[in-house]
PDB file of C-alpha atoms and ligand atoms in Angstrom:
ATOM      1  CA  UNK A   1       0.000   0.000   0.000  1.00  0.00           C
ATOM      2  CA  UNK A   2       1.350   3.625  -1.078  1.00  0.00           C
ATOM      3  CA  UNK A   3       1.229   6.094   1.977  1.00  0.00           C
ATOM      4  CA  UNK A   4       0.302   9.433   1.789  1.00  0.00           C
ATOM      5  CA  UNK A   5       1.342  12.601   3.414  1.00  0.00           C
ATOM      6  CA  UNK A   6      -1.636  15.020   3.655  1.00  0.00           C
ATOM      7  CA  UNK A   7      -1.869  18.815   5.040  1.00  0.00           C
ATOM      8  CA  UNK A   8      -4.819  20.024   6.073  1.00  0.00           C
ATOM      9  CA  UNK A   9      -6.610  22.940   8.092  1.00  0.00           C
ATOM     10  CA  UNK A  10      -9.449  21.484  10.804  1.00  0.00           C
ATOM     11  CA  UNK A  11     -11.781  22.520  13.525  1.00  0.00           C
ATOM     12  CA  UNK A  12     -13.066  20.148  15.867  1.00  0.00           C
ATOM     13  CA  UNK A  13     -16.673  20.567  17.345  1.00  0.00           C
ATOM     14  CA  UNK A  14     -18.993  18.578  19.685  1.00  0.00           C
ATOM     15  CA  UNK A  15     -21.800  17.643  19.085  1.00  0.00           C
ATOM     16  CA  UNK A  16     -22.989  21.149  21.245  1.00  0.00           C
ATOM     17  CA  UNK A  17     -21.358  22.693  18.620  1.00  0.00           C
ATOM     18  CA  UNK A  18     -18.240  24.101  21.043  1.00  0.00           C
ATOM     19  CA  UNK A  19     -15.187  24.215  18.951  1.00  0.00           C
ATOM     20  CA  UNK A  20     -12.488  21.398  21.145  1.00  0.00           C
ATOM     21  CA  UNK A  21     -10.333  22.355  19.142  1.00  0.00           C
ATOM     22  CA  UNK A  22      -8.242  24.527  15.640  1.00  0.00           C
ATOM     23  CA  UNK A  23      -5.459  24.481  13.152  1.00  0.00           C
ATOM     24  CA  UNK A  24      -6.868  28.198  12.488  1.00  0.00           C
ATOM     25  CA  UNK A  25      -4.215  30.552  12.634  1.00  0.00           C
ATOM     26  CA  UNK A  26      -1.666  28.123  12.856  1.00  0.00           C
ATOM     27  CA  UNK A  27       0.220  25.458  10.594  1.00  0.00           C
ATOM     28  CA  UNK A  28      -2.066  22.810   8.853  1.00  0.00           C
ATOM     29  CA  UNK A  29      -1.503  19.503  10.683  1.00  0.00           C
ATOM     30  CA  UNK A  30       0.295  16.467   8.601  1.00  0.00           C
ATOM     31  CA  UNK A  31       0.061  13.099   8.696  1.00  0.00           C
ATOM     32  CA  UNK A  32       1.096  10.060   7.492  1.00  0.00           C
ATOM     33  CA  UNK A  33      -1.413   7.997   6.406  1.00  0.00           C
ATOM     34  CA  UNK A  34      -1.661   4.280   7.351  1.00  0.00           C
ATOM     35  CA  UNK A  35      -0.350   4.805  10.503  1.00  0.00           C
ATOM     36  CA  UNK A  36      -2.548   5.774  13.468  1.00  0.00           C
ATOM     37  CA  UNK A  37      -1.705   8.875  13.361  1.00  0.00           C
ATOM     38  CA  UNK A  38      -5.473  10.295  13.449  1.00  0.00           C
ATOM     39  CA  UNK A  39      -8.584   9.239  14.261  1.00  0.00           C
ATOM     40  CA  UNK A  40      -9.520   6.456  12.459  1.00  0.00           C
ATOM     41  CA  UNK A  41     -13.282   8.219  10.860  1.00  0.00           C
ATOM     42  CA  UNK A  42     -11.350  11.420  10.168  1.00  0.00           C
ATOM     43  CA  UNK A  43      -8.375   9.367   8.149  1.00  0.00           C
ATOM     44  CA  UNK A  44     -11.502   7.712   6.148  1.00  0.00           C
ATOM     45  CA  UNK A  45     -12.455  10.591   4.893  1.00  0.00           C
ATOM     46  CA  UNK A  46      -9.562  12.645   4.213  1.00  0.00           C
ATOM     47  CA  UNK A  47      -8.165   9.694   1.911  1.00  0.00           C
ATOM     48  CA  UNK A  48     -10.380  10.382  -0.468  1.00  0.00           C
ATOM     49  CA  UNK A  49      -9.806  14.269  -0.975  1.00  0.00           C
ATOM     50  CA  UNK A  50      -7.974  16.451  -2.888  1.00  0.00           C
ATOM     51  CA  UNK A  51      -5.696  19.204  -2.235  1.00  0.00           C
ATOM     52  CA  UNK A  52      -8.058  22.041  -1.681  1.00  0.00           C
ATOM     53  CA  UNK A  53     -11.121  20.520  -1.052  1.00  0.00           C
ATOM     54  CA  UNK A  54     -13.163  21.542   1.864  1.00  0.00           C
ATOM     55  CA  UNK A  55     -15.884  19.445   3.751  1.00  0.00           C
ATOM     56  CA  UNK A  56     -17.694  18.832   6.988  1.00  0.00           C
ATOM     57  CA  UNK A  57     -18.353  15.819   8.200  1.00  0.00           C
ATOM     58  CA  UNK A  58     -19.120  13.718  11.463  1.00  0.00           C
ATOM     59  CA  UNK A  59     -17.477  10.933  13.145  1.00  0.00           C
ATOM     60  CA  UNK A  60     -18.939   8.509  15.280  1.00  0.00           C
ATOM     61  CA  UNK A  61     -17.242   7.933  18.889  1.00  0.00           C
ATOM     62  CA  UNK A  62     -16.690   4.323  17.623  1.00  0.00           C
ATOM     63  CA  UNK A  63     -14.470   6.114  14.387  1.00  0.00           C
ATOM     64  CA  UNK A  64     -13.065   8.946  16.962  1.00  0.00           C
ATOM     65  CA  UNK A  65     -11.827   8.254  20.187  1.00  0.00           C
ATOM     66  CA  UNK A  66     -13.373   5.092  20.748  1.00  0.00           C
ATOM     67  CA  UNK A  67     -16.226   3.928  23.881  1.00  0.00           C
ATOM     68  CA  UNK A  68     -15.395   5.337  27.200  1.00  0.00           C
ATOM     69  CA  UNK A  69     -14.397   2.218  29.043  1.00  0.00           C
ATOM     70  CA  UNK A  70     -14.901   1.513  33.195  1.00  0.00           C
ATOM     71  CA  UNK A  71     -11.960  -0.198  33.358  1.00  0.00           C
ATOM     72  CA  UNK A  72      -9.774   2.407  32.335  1.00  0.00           C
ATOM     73  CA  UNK A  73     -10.724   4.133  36.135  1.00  0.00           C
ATOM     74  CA  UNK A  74      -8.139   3.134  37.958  1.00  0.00           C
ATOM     75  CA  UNK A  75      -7.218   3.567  41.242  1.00  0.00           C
ATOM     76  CA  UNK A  76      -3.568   4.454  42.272  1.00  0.00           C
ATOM     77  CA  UNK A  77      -1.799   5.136  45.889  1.00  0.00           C
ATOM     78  CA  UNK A  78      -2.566   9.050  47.419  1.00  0.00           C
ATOM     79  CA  UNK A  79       1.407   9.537  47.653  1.00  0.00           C
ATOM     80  CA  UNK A  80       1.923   8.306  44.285  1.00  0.00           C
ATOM     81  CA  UNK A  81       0.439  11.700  43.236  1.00  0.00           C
ATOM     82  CA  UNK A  82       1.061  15.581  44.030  1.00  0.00           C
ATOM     83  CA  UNK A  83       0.392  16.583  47.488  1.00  0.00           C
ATOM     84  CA  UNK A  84      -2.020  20.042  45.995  1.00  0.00           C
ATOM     85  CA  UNK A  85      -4.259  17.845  43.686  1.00  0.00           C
ATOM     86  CA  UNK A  86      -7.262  18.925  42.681  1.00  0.00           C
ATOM     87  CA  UNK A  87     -10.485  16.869  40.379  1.00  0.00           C
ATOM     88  CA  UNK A  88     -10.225  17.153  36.880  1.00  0.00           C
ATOM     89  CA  UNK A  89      -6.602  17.931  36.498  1.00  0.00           C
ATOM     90  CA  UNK A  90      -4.490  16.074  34.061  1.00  0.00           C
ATOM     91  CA  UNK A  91      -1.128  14.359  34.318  1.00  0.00           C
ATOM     92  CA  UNK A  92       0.978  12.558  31.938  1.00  0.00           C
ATOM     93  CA  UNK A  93       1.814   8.794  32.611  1.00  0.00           C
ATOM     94  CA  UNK A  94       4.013   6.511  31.858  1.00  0.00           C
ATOM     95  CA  UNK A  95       2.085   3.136  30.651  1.00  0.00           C
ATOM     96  CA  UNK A  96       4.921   1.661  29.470  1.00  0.00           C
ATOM     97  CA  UNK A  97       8.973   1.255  30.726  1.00  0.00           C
ATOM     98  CA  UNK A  98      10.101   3.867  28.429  1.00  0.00           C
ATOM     99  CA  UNK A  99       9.890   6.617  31.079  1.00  0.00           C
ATOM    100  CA  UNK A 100       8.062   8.744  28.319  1.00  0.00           C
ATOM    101  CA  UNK A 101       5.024  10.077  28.822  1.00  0.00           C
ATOM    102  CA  UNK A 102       2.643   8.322  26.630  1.00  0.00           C
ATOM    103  CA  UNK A 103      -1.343   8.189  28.449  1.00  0.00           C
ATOM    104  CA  UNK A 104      -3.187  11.269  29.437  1.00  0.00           C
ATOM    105  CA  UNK A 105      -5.412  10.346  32.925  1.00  0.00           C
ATOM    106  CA  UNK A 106      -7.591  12.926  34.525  1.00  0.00           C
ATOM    107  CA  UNK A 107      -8.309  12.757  38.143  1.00  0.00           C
ATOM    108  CA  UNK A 108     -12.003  11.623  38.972  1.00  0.00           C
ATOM    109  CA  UNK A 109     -11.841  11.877  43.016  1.00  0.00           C
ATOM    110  CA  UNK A 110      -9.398  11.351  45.813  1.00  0.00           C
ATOM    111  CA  UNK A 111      -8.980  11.028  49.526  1.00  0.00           C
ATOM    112  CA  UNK A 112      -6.160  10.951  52.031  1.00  0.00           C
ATOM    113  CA  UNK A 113      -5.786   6.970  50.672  1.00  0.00           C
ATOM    114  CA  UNK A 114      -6.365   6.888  47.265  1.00  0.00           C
ATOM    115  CA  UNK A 115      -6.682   8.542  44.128  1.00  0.00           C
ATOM    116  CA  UNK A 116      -9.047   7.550  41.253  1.00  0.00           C
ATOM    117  CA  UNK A 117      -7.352   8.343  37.705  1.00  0.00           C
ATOM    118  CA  UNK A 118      -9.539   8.164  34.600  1.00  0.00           C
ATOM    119  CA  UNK A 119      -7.307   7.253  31.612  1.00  0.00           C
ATOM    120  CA  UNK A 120     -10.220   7.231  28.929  1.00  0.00           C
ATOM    121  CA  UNK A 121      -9.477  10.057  26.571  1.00  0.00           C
ATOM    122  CA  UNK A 122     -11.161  13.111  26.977  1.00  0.00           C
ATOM    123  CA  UNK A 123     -13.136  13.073  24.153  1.00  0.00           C
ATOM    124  CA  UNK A 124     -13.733   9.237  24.017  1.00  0.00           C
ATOM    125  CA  UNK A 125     -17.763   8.391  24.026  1.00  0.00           C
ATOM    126  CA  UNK A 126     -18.222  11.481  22.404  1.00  0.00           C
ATOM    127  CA  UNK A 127     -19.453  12.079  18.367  1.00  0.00           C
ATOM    128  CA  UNK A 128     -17.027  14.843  16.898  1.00  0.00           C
ATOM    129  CA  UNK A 129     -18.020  17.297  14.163  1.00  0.00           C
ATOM    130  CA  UNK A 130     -15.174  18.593  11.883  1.00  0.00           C
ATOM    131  CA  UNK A 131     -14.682  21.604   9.443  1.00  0.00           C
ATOM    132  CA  UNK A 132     -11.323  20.413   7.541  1.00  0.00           C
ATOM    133  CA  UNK A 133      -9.900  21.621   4.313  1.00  0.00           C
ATOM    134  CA  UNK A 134      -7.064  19.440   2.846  1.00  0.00           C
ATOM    135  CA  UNK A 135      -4.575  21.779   1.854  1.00  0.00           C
ATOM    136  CA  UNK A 136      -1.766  19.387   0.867  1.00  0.00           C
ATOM    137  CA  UNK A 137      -1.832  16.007  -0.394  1.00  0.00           C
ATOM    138  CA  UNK A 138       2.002  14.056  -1.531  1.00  0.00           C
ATOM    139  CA  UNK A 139       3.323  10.520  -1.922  1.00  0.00           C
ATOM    140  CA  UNK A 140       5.284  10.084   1.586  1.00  0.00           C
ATOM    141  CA  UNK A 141       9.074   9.521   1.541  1.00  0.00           C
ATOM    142  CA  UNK A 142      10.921   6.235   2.206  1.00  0.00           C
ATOM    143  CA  UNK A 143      12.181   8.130   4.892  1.00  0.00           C
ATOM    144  CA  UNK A 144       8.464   8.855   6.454  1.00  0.00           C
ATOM    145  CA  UNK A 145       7.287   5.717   5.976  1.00  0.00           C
ATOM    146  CA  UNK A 146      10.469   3.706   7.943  1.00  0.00           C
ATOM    147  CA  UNK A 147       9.989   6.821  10.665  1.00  0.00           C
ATOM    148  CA  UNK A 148       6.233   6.189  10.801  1.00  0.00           C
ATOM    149  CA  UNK A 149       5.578   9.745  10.740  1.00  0.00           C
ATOM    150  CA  UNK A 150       5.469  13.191   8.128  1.00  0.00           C
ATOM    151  CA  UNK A 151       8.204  15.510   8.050  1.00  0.00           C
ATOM    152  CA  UNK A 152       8.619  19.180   7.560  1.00  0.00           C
ATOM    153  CA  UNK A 153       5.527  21.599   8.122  1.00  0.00           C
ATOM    154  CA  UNK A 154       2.914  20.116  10.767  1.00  0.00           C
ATOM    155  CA  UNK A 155       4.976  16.671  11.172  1.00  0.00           C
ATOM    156  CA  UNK A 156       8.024  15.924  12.560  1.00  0.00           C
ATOM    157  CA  UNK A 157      10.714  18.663  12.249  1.00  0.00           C
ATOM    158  CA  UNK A 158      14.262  16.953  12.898  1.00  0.00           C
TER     159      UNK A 158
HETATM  160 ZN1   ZN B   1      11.246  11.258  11.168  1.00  0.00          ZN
END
């Protein structure tokens, strides 16, 4: 299979209509394609655009961020954490024994014992609406493809 590098402009709404979040006034994001890089529903789509074209579309939870999941509420040792915690504030963990932060958990609830940590994504359960407009679309290099990632504007810059 060929991969693709594609550019492209997007604004991310729930379904409330809130704009989560913007490429606006910034760099277009890039991705390689094939690799997990974005949302599965979103990837779908933009695979079969052209550079320029503009569309909105929706993407299941299923497609986006996947079912929030009980088992992903976990709970974890008080002095594991920061002594001034407070619910709904965000850490980066370690799920693996790379030392590198790789799993965003948000704090549900704590006492002087324990502390519950939700590691579902924040946006996972949740149908997402988005604005995009593919502004670049270009075979990927050998090099991308054996990094797993795009280079230069909105990839990887190294
Ligand atoms: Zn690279």
């Amino acid at each position: 299979m060929s991969h693709k590098v594609i550019s492209f402009h997007y604004t991310v709404k729930d379904t409330a209509g809130k704009v989560l979040d913007s490429s606006n006034g910034g760099d277009p994001m890039a991705f390689l394609s094939g690799h997990q890089q974005i949302i599965p529903g979103l990837e779908k789509e933009l695979l079969e655009m052209s550079k320029g074209d503009e569309k909105s579309l929706t993407v299941s939870a299923e497609e986006a961020y996947g079912p929030r999941r009980d088992e992903m509420i976990q709970e974890v040792p008080r002095a594991e954490l920061p002594e001034d915690l407070t619910v709904g504030q965000m850490f980066s963990v370690s799920t693996d024994n790379s030392g590198q932060p790789t799993h965003l958990v948000t704090v549900v609830e704590f006492n002087d014992e324990t502390v519950k940590l939700d590691a579902n994504h924040p946006l996972a359960g949740q149908e997402l609406s988005f604005d995009v407009e593919v502004t670049d679309v270009r075979d990927a290099t050998s090099e991308e493809v054996e990094h797993g990632h795009a280079h230069g504007v909105g990839g990887h810059q190294h």
